[in-house]
């Protein structure tokens, strides 16, 4: 009996020691120093009229807490741009997991009465009422990327051009197919989350432009902006279409999974266009050793610009290069096409 | 049962050896040799799982026929059909491994809502820059240990902290995804390890390595459930925990091990998923818990515990993967696919209630109630 219990305690000691050892080892493994840190996209004050320090401005900021490269870049850019100004103080609130959680977080922000609020809503329609409430309370709202339906709900709206992304992607595909003289091309599309308006706008632009050239999408799958959904939907799509000429993938972050699926299926008879403009995608395009030949931008640099403009709004100043005394109400970024030729120029804007 | 004709036909599976450990399990499926003479195996309790699984295979055949009818151009090519079956199995592989763990937890009377989050956490943890510096072995070790450890935390909270499984694993779902987001700084972590990435692109004898991993996990799960004391105890604990305790089973320790097993499966799945996507992020494996639970349920496992089969769960996963594939090859929308998935869950459970052996009885009963 004593022998038995001694054995037991020795076994427990060994087991416990192994568990602690593994725990220490694993804790060390959370270290995540990036070999090449992604630079935040900021605009240095270059001595123009707008660069001169003005009155102190407090900017409230909120963006969804999604684990996605683009969203992470939005938050990083906003923080870095705010830090670049001596007269800006940024109050950032976590937006939680959905529109309701974001609304709750924002109501605490209103109570702190910042001079301006910069907001990337989960869904513009769902947070429209918050925009109205803040504007009514006298706090100008800068809507970042996901539009409010009500024009009274925001002071400034700055967003990417989703429809234009689709147009740019389709235009590139049509040009390439014409240059290769492909008749009856098979075109496939891998979209992002279908319930988001931005996905529908991208697809609309893509389809409209293809239709003008007498083409259409042969098969379309919607992924979830995540790498694993991108991989899964793509492997199914490739199985459905034994031969493809061109693919447009809406999102470069899920594109990592899309490219993985293409490699796993040993397919390379087509070329692919990406979306958003991640650093990885630009490097792949520049290296020219994958099917990814271009990407159409939807740059998270808009967050840096939103902070700059929020500062001007808070100080009551206009943009020094424009004649108007105040910041305009709406800014839509153009979607640019990045190919092998210009990838080096855009690499610094990759996220 | 009462009108069962006293057939004396001997079916092969009846001669399966009775495990000595079975006597220990108080609530185990009591297919004692004595009753074999009166009831055929097929109509008895022992054949119930087989009957359910046959119904699921019927569903798969129907899905195959629909595919062949709607895309006859593709299905006329045998090479394509074979490749497509492998694609479906590959799609089912990750979810299948998670579902094996989930099957044990549910048979044991619990539920694990945190499986998707554990897969994401294990995947993220194993693809940090520091872990990747240890090579493929370090990444696999990390994923498996993280999965197992998180599962054991779940088990400890449930068995010894007396938390309801639903609550404990719901809390873990939130917390594990939070930790994954914290570790990854919400970024996508690309796996630079060619050995790991190769797991998803390697074929052995024309069959993907991922499918072998799934087969190995399913086989291990089947043996564990049907041929070991651990399996008998799982059924006993899920069927009637009090009886199991009185029979001398350490119910708490067994519950702890069940959640550890589920976490272990998640760790294996995390490596498979990371290999497929060549990367990991905190948002991956989203809603896997619901897919796994749905597959377990249509596989014939009782949500209240005490009864279930590994093969049924596997068939459930394959049915879902086949539906996804069917919609993809027909170019139909994901929304429609999700609606059909919901319908299939209900239909599969309904079909199973109308068991083949009691079909005539079913109709007779219905005629009685309506007439």
XYZ file of C-alpha atoms in Angstrom:
722
model
C 0.000 0.000 0.000
C 2.741 2.430 0.985
C 4.756 1.266 -1.975
C 1.758 1.902 -4.161
C 1.103 5.361 -2.832
C 4.763 6.284 -3.161
C 4.631 5.225 -6.795
C 1.543 7.284 -7.231
C 3.126 10.367 -5.717
C 6.230 9.934 -7.849
C 4.084 9.612 -10.943
C 2.169 12.692 -9.928
C 5.364 14.603 -9.336
C 6.686 13.650 -12.752
C 3.404 14.482 -14.386
C 3.102 17.775 -12.548
C 6.679 18.679 -13.424
C 6.049 17.931 -17.090
C 2.871 20.016 -17.023
C 4.627 22.996 -15.453
C 7.527 22.649 -17.888
C 5.172 22.562 -20.848
C 3.335 25.564 -19.452
C 6.510 27.631 -19.137
C 7.613 26.600 -22.619
C 4.243 27.497 -24.096
C 4.033 30.818 -22.317
C 7.308 31.705 -23.981
C 5.754 30.751 -27.301
C 3.257 33.584 -27.221
C 6.047 35.985 -28.049
C 5.224 37.417 -31.395
C 7.964 39.834 -32.400
C 7.436 40.491 -36.066
C 10.503 40.184 -38.226
C 9.249 43.022 -40.366
C 6.904 45.226 -38.402
C 4.150 46.705 -40.489
C 4.533 50.449 -40.563
C 1.534 52.523 -39.708
C 0.381 54.774 -42.479
C 0.726 58.304 -41.249
C 1.176 61.633 -42.925
C 3.915 63.683 -41.363
C 3.197 67.331 -40.813
C 5.008 68.915 -43.734
C 4.810 72.558 -42.861
C 1.611 73.485 -44.711
C -1.174 75.630 -43.318
C -2.958 72.662 -41.753
C 0.155 71.441 -39.983
C 0.414 74.395 -37.615
C -0.765 73.386 -34.177
C -4.195 74.682 -33.324
C -6.362 74.403 -30.263
C -6.301 71.150 -28.321
C -8.751 68.577 -29.742
C -10.008 65.396 -28.095
C -11.053 62.766 -30.630
C -13.138 59.768 -29.607
C -12.476 56.684 -31.705
C -14.242 53.355 -32.094
C -13.769 50.461 -34.507
C -14.918 46.838 -34.364
C -12.659 44.427 -32.489
C -12.507 41.928 -35.326
C -9.481 39.750 -35.874
C -8.819 40.824 -39.390
C -5.694 42.409 -40.834
C -7.579 45.307 -42.375
C -9.500 46.222 -39.208
C -6.341 45.916 -37.123
C -4.604 48.308 -39.546
C -7.491 50.788 -39.243
C -7.044 51.018 -35.470
C -3.247 51.136 -35.649
C -3.317 53.867 -38.278
C -5.754 56.004 -36.299
C -3.620 55.753 -33.172
C -0.388 56.481 -35.012
C -1.830 59.481 -36.843
C -3.228 60.935 -33.619
C 0.181 60.500 -31.965
C 1.763 62.461 -34.810
C -0.135 65.624 -33.759
C 0.830 67.531 -30.644
C -2.657 69.023 -30.401
C -4.680 65.794 -30.604
C -5.691 63.489 -27.802
C -7.253 60.181 -28.840
C -9.790 58.400 -26.656
C -10.238 54.918 -28.066
C -13.065 52.625 -26.938
C -13.264 48.947 -27.795
C -16.341 48.293 -29.881
C -17.011 44.749 -28.672
C -18.355 41.973 -30.797
C -21.419 43.402 -32.528
C -23.419 46.532 -33.269
C -25.233 46.430 -29.914
C -21.955 46.201 -27.982
C -20.525 49.038 -30.036
C -23.573 51.194 -29.293
C -23.072 50.580 -25.567
C -19.384 51.482 -25.784
C -20.191 54.630 -27.736
C -22.734 55.861 -25.203
C -19.971 55.995 -22.599
C -17.912 57.925 -25.122
C -20.645 60.556 -25.600
C -20.729 61.064 -21.838
C -17.046 62.025 -21.944
C -17.903 64.732 -24.496
C -14.984 64.542 -26.950
C -14.719 67.340 -29.536
C -15.140 64.929 -32.462
C -16.000 61.246 -32.785
C -14.404 59.057 -35.470
C -16.337 55.857 -35.889
C -16.080 52.754 -38.004
C -19.496 51.224 -37.327
C -20.183 47.501 -37.481
C -23.050 48.389 -39.729
C -23.891 51.907 -40.865
C -27.632 51.283 -40.795
C -27.628 49.831 -37.296
C -25.595 52.695 -35.825
C -27.332 55.492 -37.719
C -29.310 56.427 -34.596
C -26.080 56.862 -32.646
C -24.799 59.278 -35.295
C -27.990 61.327 -35.000
C -27.759 61.337 -31.199
C -24.138 62.500 -31.129
C -24.715 65.167 -33.765
C -27.737 66.397 -31.806
C -25.547 66.600 -28.700
C -23.247 68.881 -30.672
C -20.421 66.379 -31.266
C -19.433 66.165 -34.949
C -19.278 62.557 -36.162
C -16.791 61.312 -38.750
C -18.101 58.114 -40.307
C -15.282 55.887 -41.400
C -16.081 53.543 -44.276
C -19.548 52.192 -43.478
C -22.024 54.856 -44.459
C -24.967 56.073 -42.385
C -28.135 56.230 -44.493
C -29.133 59.534 -42.863
C -27.158 62.617 -43.977
C -27.876 64.347 -40.646
C -26.084 61.561 -38.771
C -22.576 62.638 -39.775
C -20.430 65.695 -40.307
C -17.979 63.899 -42.591
C -18.041 60.579 -44.307
C -14.804 59.092 -45.575
C -14.946 55.692 -47.184
C -13.452 53.386 -49.735
C -15.062 52.843 -53.099
C -16.568 49.382 -52.959
C -18.381 49.663 -56.263
C -15.183 51.059 -57.762
C -13.217 48.061 -56.499
C -15.480 45.756 -58.465
C -15.148 47.999 -61.507
C -11.350 48.092 -61.225
C -11.076 44.322 -60.783
C -13.358 43.621 -63.741
C -11.563 46.181 -65.890
C -8.198 44.534 -65.235
C -9.622 41.069 -65.938
C -11.268 42.215 -69.194
C -8.025 43.852 -70.365
C -5.967 40.757 -69.630
C -8.436 38.394 -71.274
C -8.555 40.612 -74.362
C -4.759 40.708 -74.518
C -4.685 36.909 -74.317
C -7.500 36.649 -76.854
C -9.575 34.272 -74.742
C -13.003 33.502 -76.160
C -15.847 32.551 -73.780
C -13.753 33.020 -70.648
C -14.734 31.339 -67.374
C -14.693 33.974 -64.625
C -15.094 33.081 -60.946
C -15.626 35.260 -57.892
C -14.866 34.712 -54.198
C -16.735 37.316 -52.182
C -16.533 38.275 -48.528
C -19.392 38.253 -46.031
C -22.502 38.424 -48.143
C -24.699 40.110 -45.541
C -22.534 43.255 -45.583
C -23.588 45.991 -47.947
C -19.968 46.551 -48.983
C -19.776 43.015 -50.387
C -22.936 43.550 -52.417
C -21.574 46.840 -53.786
C -18.304 45.178 -54.805
C -20.133 42.397 -56.613
C -22.449 44.915 -58.281
C -19.509 46.881 -59.677
C -17.841 43.667 -60.839
C -20.956 42.314 -62.559
C -21.892 45.644 -64.171
C -18.456 46.082 -65.700
C -18.292 42.503 -66.931
C -21.779 42.823 -68.442
C -20.722 45.930 -70.385
C -18.128 43.696 -72.015
C -20.546 40.864 -72.654
C -19.132 38.673 -69.889
C -20.525 37.177 -66.725
C -19.431 35.318 -63.598
C -19.608 31.531 -64.009
C -19.561 30.711 -60.297
C -19.433 32.770 -57.112
C -18.817 31.675 -53.522
C -19.052 33.919 -50.476
C -16.404 33.357 -47.773
C -16.362 35.045 -44.343
C -13.261 37.291 -44.611
C -11.387 34.587 -42.676
C -8.477 32.525 -43.964
C -10.109 29.149 -43.349
C -13.398 30.092 -45.007
C -11.407 31.455 -47.965
C -9.585 28.138 -48.263
C -12.735 26.042 -47.996
C -14.895 28.023 -50.389
C -12.095 28.182 -52.941
C -11.436 24.446 -52.884
C -15.140 23.887 -53.608
C -15.166 26.534 -56.322
C -12.161 24.993 -58.068
C -13.886 21.628 -57.981
C -16.996 23.117 -59.612
C -15.027 24.697 -62.460
C -12.480 22.323 -64.018
C -11.140 25.167 -66.117
C -11.008 28.826 -65.109
C -9.580 31.887 -66.860
C -9.807 34.533 -64.146
C -10.781 34.834 -60.459
C -11.544 37.901 -58.394
C -11.123 37.466 -54.640
C -12.614 40.391 -52.693
C -10.215 40.359 -49.763
C -6.456 39.815 -49.529
C -6.610 38.645 -45.918
C -8.895 35.738 -46.775
C -6.772 35.552 -49.934
C -4.054 33.743 -47.956
C -6.486 30.845 -47.655
C -7.608 31.275 -51.267
C -4.031 30.976 -52.539
C -3.436 27.976 -50.255
C -6.430 26.180 -51.766
C -5.227 26.960 -55.284
C -1.777 25.539 -54.504
C -3.249 22.468 -52.831
C -5.354 21.795 -55.938
C -2.313 22.291 -58.214
C -4.194 24.753 -60.382
C -2.491 27.539 -62.301
C -4.306 27.859 -65.613
C -5.861 31.178 -64.545
C -4.842 34.508 -63.054
C -6.294 36.092 -59.943
C -7.051 39.627 -58.820
C -7.159 40.407 -55.104
C -8.829 43.141 -53.080
C -7.870 45.648 -50.356
C -4.085 45.619 -50.859
C -2.351 43.723 -48.060
C 1.412 43.746 -47.777
C 1.546 39.995 -48.410
C -0.521 40.364 -51.592
C 1.695 43.165 -52.874
C 4.812 41.111 -52.215
C 3.296 38.147 -54.058
C 2.370 40.367 -57.011
C 5.838 41.869 -57.093
C 7.524 38.453 -56.928
C 5.210 37.261 -59.731
C 5.415 33.599 -58.727
C 1.767 32.927 -57.875
C -1.493 33.219 -59.819
C -2.083 36.547 -58.046
C -1.316 39.173 -60.683
C -3.054 42.268 -59.334
C -5.031 43.663 -56.428
C -7.474 46.556 -56.248
C -6.966 48.825 -53.271
C -9.245 49.588 -50.384
C -6.682 51.185 -48.177
C -6.902 51.366 -44.372
C -4.937 54.615 -44.720
C -8.419 56.171 -44.692
C -8.265 55.902 -40.876
C -5.211 58.186 -40.769
C -6.960 60.672 -43.037
C -10.096 60.493 -40.893
C -8.092 61.502 -37.806
C -6.437 64.387 -39.690
C -9.798 65.636 -40.892
C -11.422 65.169 -37.479
C -8.683 67.392 -36.044
C -9.447 70.111 -38.586
C -13.180 69.808 -37.882
C -12.511 70.104 -34.149
C -10.419 73.217 -34.746
C -12.934 74.682 -37.193
C -10.406 74.834 -39.983
C -10.660 73.864 -43.650
C -8.224 71.879 -45.788
C -5.452 74.271 -46.691
C -5.274 73.216 -50.345
C -8.969 73.767 -50.879
C -10.776 77.093 -51.118
C -13.542 76.092 -48.688
C -13.220 77.303 -45.119
C -14.490 73.995 -43.724
C -13.751 70.316 -44.361
C -16.060 68.858 -47.058
C -18.835 66.490 -46.093
C -17.961 63.442 -48.137
C -14.704 61.884 -49.322
C -14.544 58.648 -51.296
C -11.140 57.104 -51.906
C -10.439 55.920 -55.418
C -9.720 52.218 -55.829
C -6.398 51.787 -57.574
C -5.080 48.744 -59.375
C -1.746 47.380 -58.182
C 0.205 45.233 -60.608
C 3.780 43.991 -60.878
C 4.789 47.334 -62.395
C 3.703 49.609 -59.532
C 3.723 47.202 -56.546
C 6.943 48.706 -55.177
C 5.354 52.170 -54.971
C 2.336 50.894 -53.047
C 4.190 48.521 -50.737
C 4.416 51.149 -47.996
C 0.605 51.408 -47.982
C 0.178 47.640 -47.560
C -1.137 46.422 -44.245
C -40.643 -4.938 -29.257
C -43.572 -7.145 -28.263
C -44.687 -8.005 -31.788
C -41.164 -8.777 -32.890
C -41.306 -12.069 -34.769
C -39.168 -14.647 -33.076
C -36.698 -14.937 -35.876
C -33.731 -17.108 -35.206
C -31.605 -15.751 -38.027
C -28.064 -15.322 -36.825
C -26.412 -12.125 -37.989
C -22.637 -11.944 -38.088
C -22.210 -9.051 -35.682
C -23.901 -11.049 -32.988
C -20.804 -13.092 -32.530
C -18.844 -10.022 -31.502
C -16.956 -10.800 -28.305
C -18.457 -9.349 -25.177
C -15.895 -7.181 -23.498
C -15.338 -8.123 -19.863
C -15.288 -4.432 -19.029
C -18.882 -4.202 -20.179
C -20.044 -5.702 -16.952
C -18.657 -2.712 -15.135
C -20.754 -0.250 -17.064
C -24.060 -0.080 -15.296
C -25.883 1.812 -18.026
C -24.134 0.205 -20.969
C -26.036 -1.144 -23.913
C -27.049 -4.471 -22.574
C -26.996 -6.727 -25.584
C -26.582 -9.806 -23.469
C -26.119 -13.111 -25.209
C -29.216 -14.485 -23.517
C -31.623 -12.238 -25.383
C -30.042 -12.999 -28.720
C -32.101 -16.057 -29.336
C -35.397 -14.262 -29.230
C -34.590 -10.998 -30.997
C -32.476 -10.703 -34.100
C -29.552 -8.357 -33.776
C -31.012 -6.142 -36.470
C -34.223 -5.459 -34.550
C -32.545 -5.317 -31.198
C -30.801 -2.525 -29.384
C -27.410 -3.458 -30.772
C -28.527 -2.874 -34.328
C -30.105 0.465 -33.620
C -26.939 2.431 -34.394
C -26.495 0.469 -37.606
C -30.055 1.224 -38.682
C -29.554 4.926 -38.052
C -26.284 4.926 -39.947
C -27.941 3.182 -42.875
C -30.481 6.016 -43.002
C -27.610 8.534 -43.114
C -25.927 6.614 -45.925
C -29.281 6.770 -47.714
C -29.186 10.564 -47.371
C -25.678 10.579 -48.855
C -26.831 8.463 -51.796
C -29.713 10.861 -52.412
C -27.291 13.822 -52.338
C -25.020 12.008 -54.789
C -27.924 11.333 -57.150
C -28.993 14.986 -56.983
C -25.422 16.000 -57.826
C -25.243 13.569 -60.720
C -28.613 14.750 -62.039
C -27.848 18.467 -61.818
C -24.263 18.379 -63.067
C -24.243 15.339 -65.332
C -21.467 16.973 -67.385
C -19.085 16.744 -64.410
C -20.352 13.466 -62.952
C -19.891 11.653 -66.280
C -16.132 11.833 -65.691
C -15.104 9.137 -63.159
C -11.816 10.910 -62.430
C -13.712 14.034 -61.484
C -16.141 12.079 -59.278
C -13.234 10.455 -57.407
C -11.451 13.794 -57.010
C -14.690 15.353 -55.803
C -15.173 12.667 -53.142
C -11.678 13.380 -51.871
C -12.444 17.123 -51.835
C -15.544 16.421 -49.751
C -13.564 14.253 -47.326
C -10.870 16.917 -47.065
C -13.535 19.499 -46.321
C -14.946 17.153 -43.660
C -11.568 16.300 -42.131
C -11.123 19.201 -39.702
C -14.757 19.294 -38.642
C -14.692 15.496 -38.371
C -11.831 15.461 -35.874
C -13.563 18.108 -33.747
C -16.803 16.139 -33.956
C -15.207 12.932 -32.624
C -14.295 14.798 -29.426
C -17.732 16.396 -29.297
C -19.374 12.966 -29.641
C -17.618 11.737 -26.497
C -18.587 14.840 -24.540
C -22.240 14.594 -25.589
C -22.466 10.827 -24.959
C -20.997 11.598 -21.547
C -23.914 13.929 -20.856
C -22.173 17.255 -21.472
C -21.703 19.770 -24.258
C -18.671 21.712 -25.442
C -19.423 25.099 -26.987
C -15.782 26.156 -26.968
C -14.404 23.828 -29.669
C -14.171 26.494 -32.396
C -12.471 28.895 -29.998
C -10.016 26.200 -28.855
C -9.130 25.441 -32.489
C -8.503 29.151 -33.086
C -6.437 29.546 -29.895
C -4.343 26.431 -30.564
C -3.860 27.501 -34.185
C -2.781 31.019 -33.241
C -0.544 29.830 -30.424
C 1.219 27.348 -32.690
C 1.898 29.939 -35.393
C 3.472 32.705 -33.318
C 6.927 33.711 -34.440
C 8.405 32.131 -31.314
C 6.651 28.786 -31.786
C 7.468 28.644 -35.470
C 11.137 28.953 -34.578
C 10.882 25.462 -33.010
C 9.892 23.938 -36.328
C 7.047 21.604 -37.220
C 7.463 19.445 -34.113
C 7.212 22.465 -31.832
C 4.122 23.728 -33.631
C 2.334 20.367 -33.405
C 3.336 19.973 -29.747
C 2.074 23.464 -28.939
C -1.259 23.004 -30.699
C -1.935 19.677 -29.007
C -0.848 20.786 -25.530
C -2.809 24.051 -25.757
C -5.914 22.174 -26.923
C -5.570 19.560 -24.197
C -4.877 22.150 -21.497
C -7.882 24.293 -22.406
C -10.052 21.176 -22.506
C -8.837 20.195 -19.034
C -9.654 23.680 -17.739
C -13.188 23.202 -19.089
C -13.339 19.790 -17.454
C -12.069 21.049 -14.109
C -14.619 23.857 -14.037
C -17.433 21.442 -14.867
C -16.422 18.405 -12.806
C -14.941 20.023 -9.720
C -16.228 23.613 -9.960
C -19.763 22.282 -10.564
C -20.424 24.708 -13.394
C -23.083 23.726 -15.922
C -21.222 22.570 -19.081
C -23.167 25.050 -21.202
C -21.998 27.978 -19.059
C -18.413 26.835 -18.515
C -17.731 26.190 -22.192
C -19.599 29.338 -23.243
C -17.266 31.311 -20.996
C -14.311 29.475 -22.531
C -15.592 30.269 -26.040
C -15.390 33.973 -25.278
C -12.174 33.828 -23.282
C -10.209 31.609 -25.677
C -11.046 33.786 -28.669
C -10.066 36.822 -26.613
C -6.728 35.285 -25.738
C -6.201 34.272 -29.375
C -6.858 37.858 -30.476
C -4.479 39.113 -27.796
C -1.661 36.746 -28.809
C -2.065 37.414 -32.520
C -2.642 41.151 -32.027
C -5.688 40.557 -34.261
C -3.386 39.908 -37.208
C -3.318 36.929 -39.517
C -0.261 34.799 -38.739
C 1.211 33.151 -41.790
C 2.773 29.727 -41.344
C 6.214 29.710 -42.931
C 6.747 26.046 -42.112
C 6.660 23.948 -45.274
C 6.241 20.691 -43.330
C 3.089 21.967 -41.640
C 1.725 23.484 -44.831
C 2.573 20.244 -46.605
C 0.116 18.315 -44.415
C -2.705 19.784 -46.499
C -1.085 19.253 -49.900
C 0.479 15.804 -49.445
C -1.176 12.734 -50.932
C -0.314 9.149 -50.015
C -1.422 6.571 -52.580
C -3.640 9.200 -54.162
C -5.479 10.021 -50.927
C -4.828 13.271 -49.038
C -2.937 13.014 -45.754
C -5.743 14.974 -44.062
C -8.151 12.139 -44.873
C -5.784 9.607 -43.246
C -5.623 11.782 -40.132
C -9.418 11.886 -40.022
C -9.575 8.111 -40.503
C -7.025 7.532 -37.737
C -8.876 9.799 -35.282
C -12.231 8.190 -36.131
C -10.770 4.688 -35.758
C -9.167 5.595 -32.435
C -12.431 7.159 -31.280
C -14.408 4.077 -32.326
C -12.109 1.702 -30.485
C -12.065 3.968 -27.430
C -15.860 4.139 -27.308
C -16.717 0.535 -28.166
C -13.807 -1.584 -27.024
C -12.415 -0.014 -23.849
C -13.434 0.566 -20.268
C -13.191 4.290 -20.915
C -15.904 4.024 -23.585
C -18.217 1.938 -21.408
C -17.761 4.382 -18.574
C -18.553 7.300 -20.894
C -21.875 5.698 -21.832
C -22.574 4.926 -18.199
C -21.774 8.442 -16.984
C -23.939 9.994 -19.686
C -26.802 7.536 -19.231
C -27.143 7.819 -15.490
C -24.370 9.554 -13.544
C -25.748 8.527 -10.163
C -25.867 4.844 -11.149
C -22.378 5.160 -12.581
C -21.132 6.641 -9.319
C -22.745 3.835 -7.323
C -21.123 1.339 -9.689
C -17.778 2.700 -8.589
C -16.914 5.017 -11.460
C -15.126 8.245 -10.547
C -17.634 10.398 -12.424
C -15.801 13.663 -11.801
C -12.470 12.428 -13.039
C -14.142 10.842 -16.038
C -15.914 14.101 -16.909
C -12.576 15.922 -16.659
C -11.026 13.449 -19.097
C -13.898 13.791 -21.569
C -13.379 17.543 -21.921
C -9.631 16.970 -22.094
C -10.263 14.574 -24.981
C -12.405 17.148 -26.756
C -9.653 19.744 -26.320
C -7.077 17.278 -27.631
C -9.149 16.728 -30.769
C -9.358 20.524 -31.182
C -5.559 20.708 -30.963
C -5.193 18.140 -33.751
C -7.840 19.964 -35.795
C -5.993 23.258 -35.282
C -2.863 21.889 -36.956
C -4.938 20.503 -39.833
C -6.761 23.797 -40.316
C -3.561 25.830 -40.070
C -2.009 23.571 -42.701
C -4.992 24.028 -44.997
C -5.091 27.800 -44.698
C -1.267 28.081 -44.401
C -2.005 30.559 -41.612
C -3.989 31.097 -38.443
C -6.054 33.930 -36.979
C -8.275 34.445 -33.964
C -11.428 34.461 -36.082
C -10.901 31.083 -37.661
C -12.974 27.955 -37.031
C -15.941 30.266 -36.526
C -19.131 28.473 -35.365
C -17.462 25.054 -35.533
C -19.207 24.244 -32.270
C -22.601 24.436 -33.945
C -21.495 22.399 -36.967
C -20.041 19.744 -34.671
C -23.125 19.580 -32.448
C -25.397 19.391 -35.504
C -23.316 16.559 -36.971
C -23.402 14.662 -33.669
C -27.183 15.059 -33.419
C -27.988 13.936 -36.951
C -25.533 11.108 -36.347
C -27.995 9.717 -33.847
C -26.322 10.646 -30.571
C -28.726 11.592 -27.800
C -28.220 15.214 -26.752
C -29.048 14.124 -23.203
C -26.209 11.598 -23.277
C -25.907 7.879 -22.751
C -26.142 6.790 -26.360
C -24.332 7.552 -29.583
C -21.984 6.380 -32.286
C -18.754 7.719 -33.732
C -19.620 6.475 -37.226
C -22.952 8.313 -37.132
C -21.193 11.571 -36.235
C -18.704 11.044 -39.052
C -21.560 10.494 -41.504
C -23.184 13.663 -40.188
C -20.047 15.686 -40.938
C -19.743 14.132 -44.395
C -23.387 14.951 -45.156
C -22.787 18.630 -44.327
C -19.625 18.701 -46.435
C -21.485 17.063 -49.308
C -24.241 19.671 -49.150
C -21.659 22.472 -49.252
C -20.025 20.779 -52.231
C -23.360 20.221 -53.983
C -24.256 23.897 -53.718
C -20.784 24.989 -54.845
C -20.722 22.856 -57.977
C -24.183 24.127 -58.910
C -23.190 27.755 -58.310
C -25.959 28.270 -55.756
C -25.748 30.805 -52.955
C -24.451 30.146 -49.457
C -27.714 31.493 -48.008
C -29.757 28.792 -49.724
C -27.188 26.245 -48.599
C -27.628 27.230 -44.951
C -31.398 26.947 -45.207
C -31.067 23.442 -46.641
C -28.593 22.530 -43.887
C -31.213 23.495 -41.304
C -33.801 21.431 -43.132
C -31.461 18.436 -43.277
C -30.919 18.530 -39.516
C -34.664 18.301 -38.925
C -35.211 15.772 -41.714
C -32.403 13.470 -40.595
C -33.749 13.305 -37.063
C -37.290 12.710 -38.350
C -36.134 9.946 -40.717
C -34.314 8.254 -37.866
C -37.454 8.232 -35.767
C -39.149 6.259 -38.524
C -36.866 3.280 -38.155
C -36.827 0.701 -40.866
C -37.549 -2.155 -38.496
C -40.637 -0.537 -37.127
C -41.907 1.006 -40.331
C -45.022 -1.147 -40.480
C -45.633 -0.477 -36.830
C -45.342 3.236 -37.474
C -47.984 3.137 -40.189
C -50.268 0.946 -38.131
C -50.035 3.314 -35.215
C -50.733 6.307 -37.411
C -53.745 4.625 -38.951
C -55.061 3.923 -35.490
C -54.667 7.488 -34.309
C -56.197 9.018 -37.427
C -58.979 6.491 -37.875
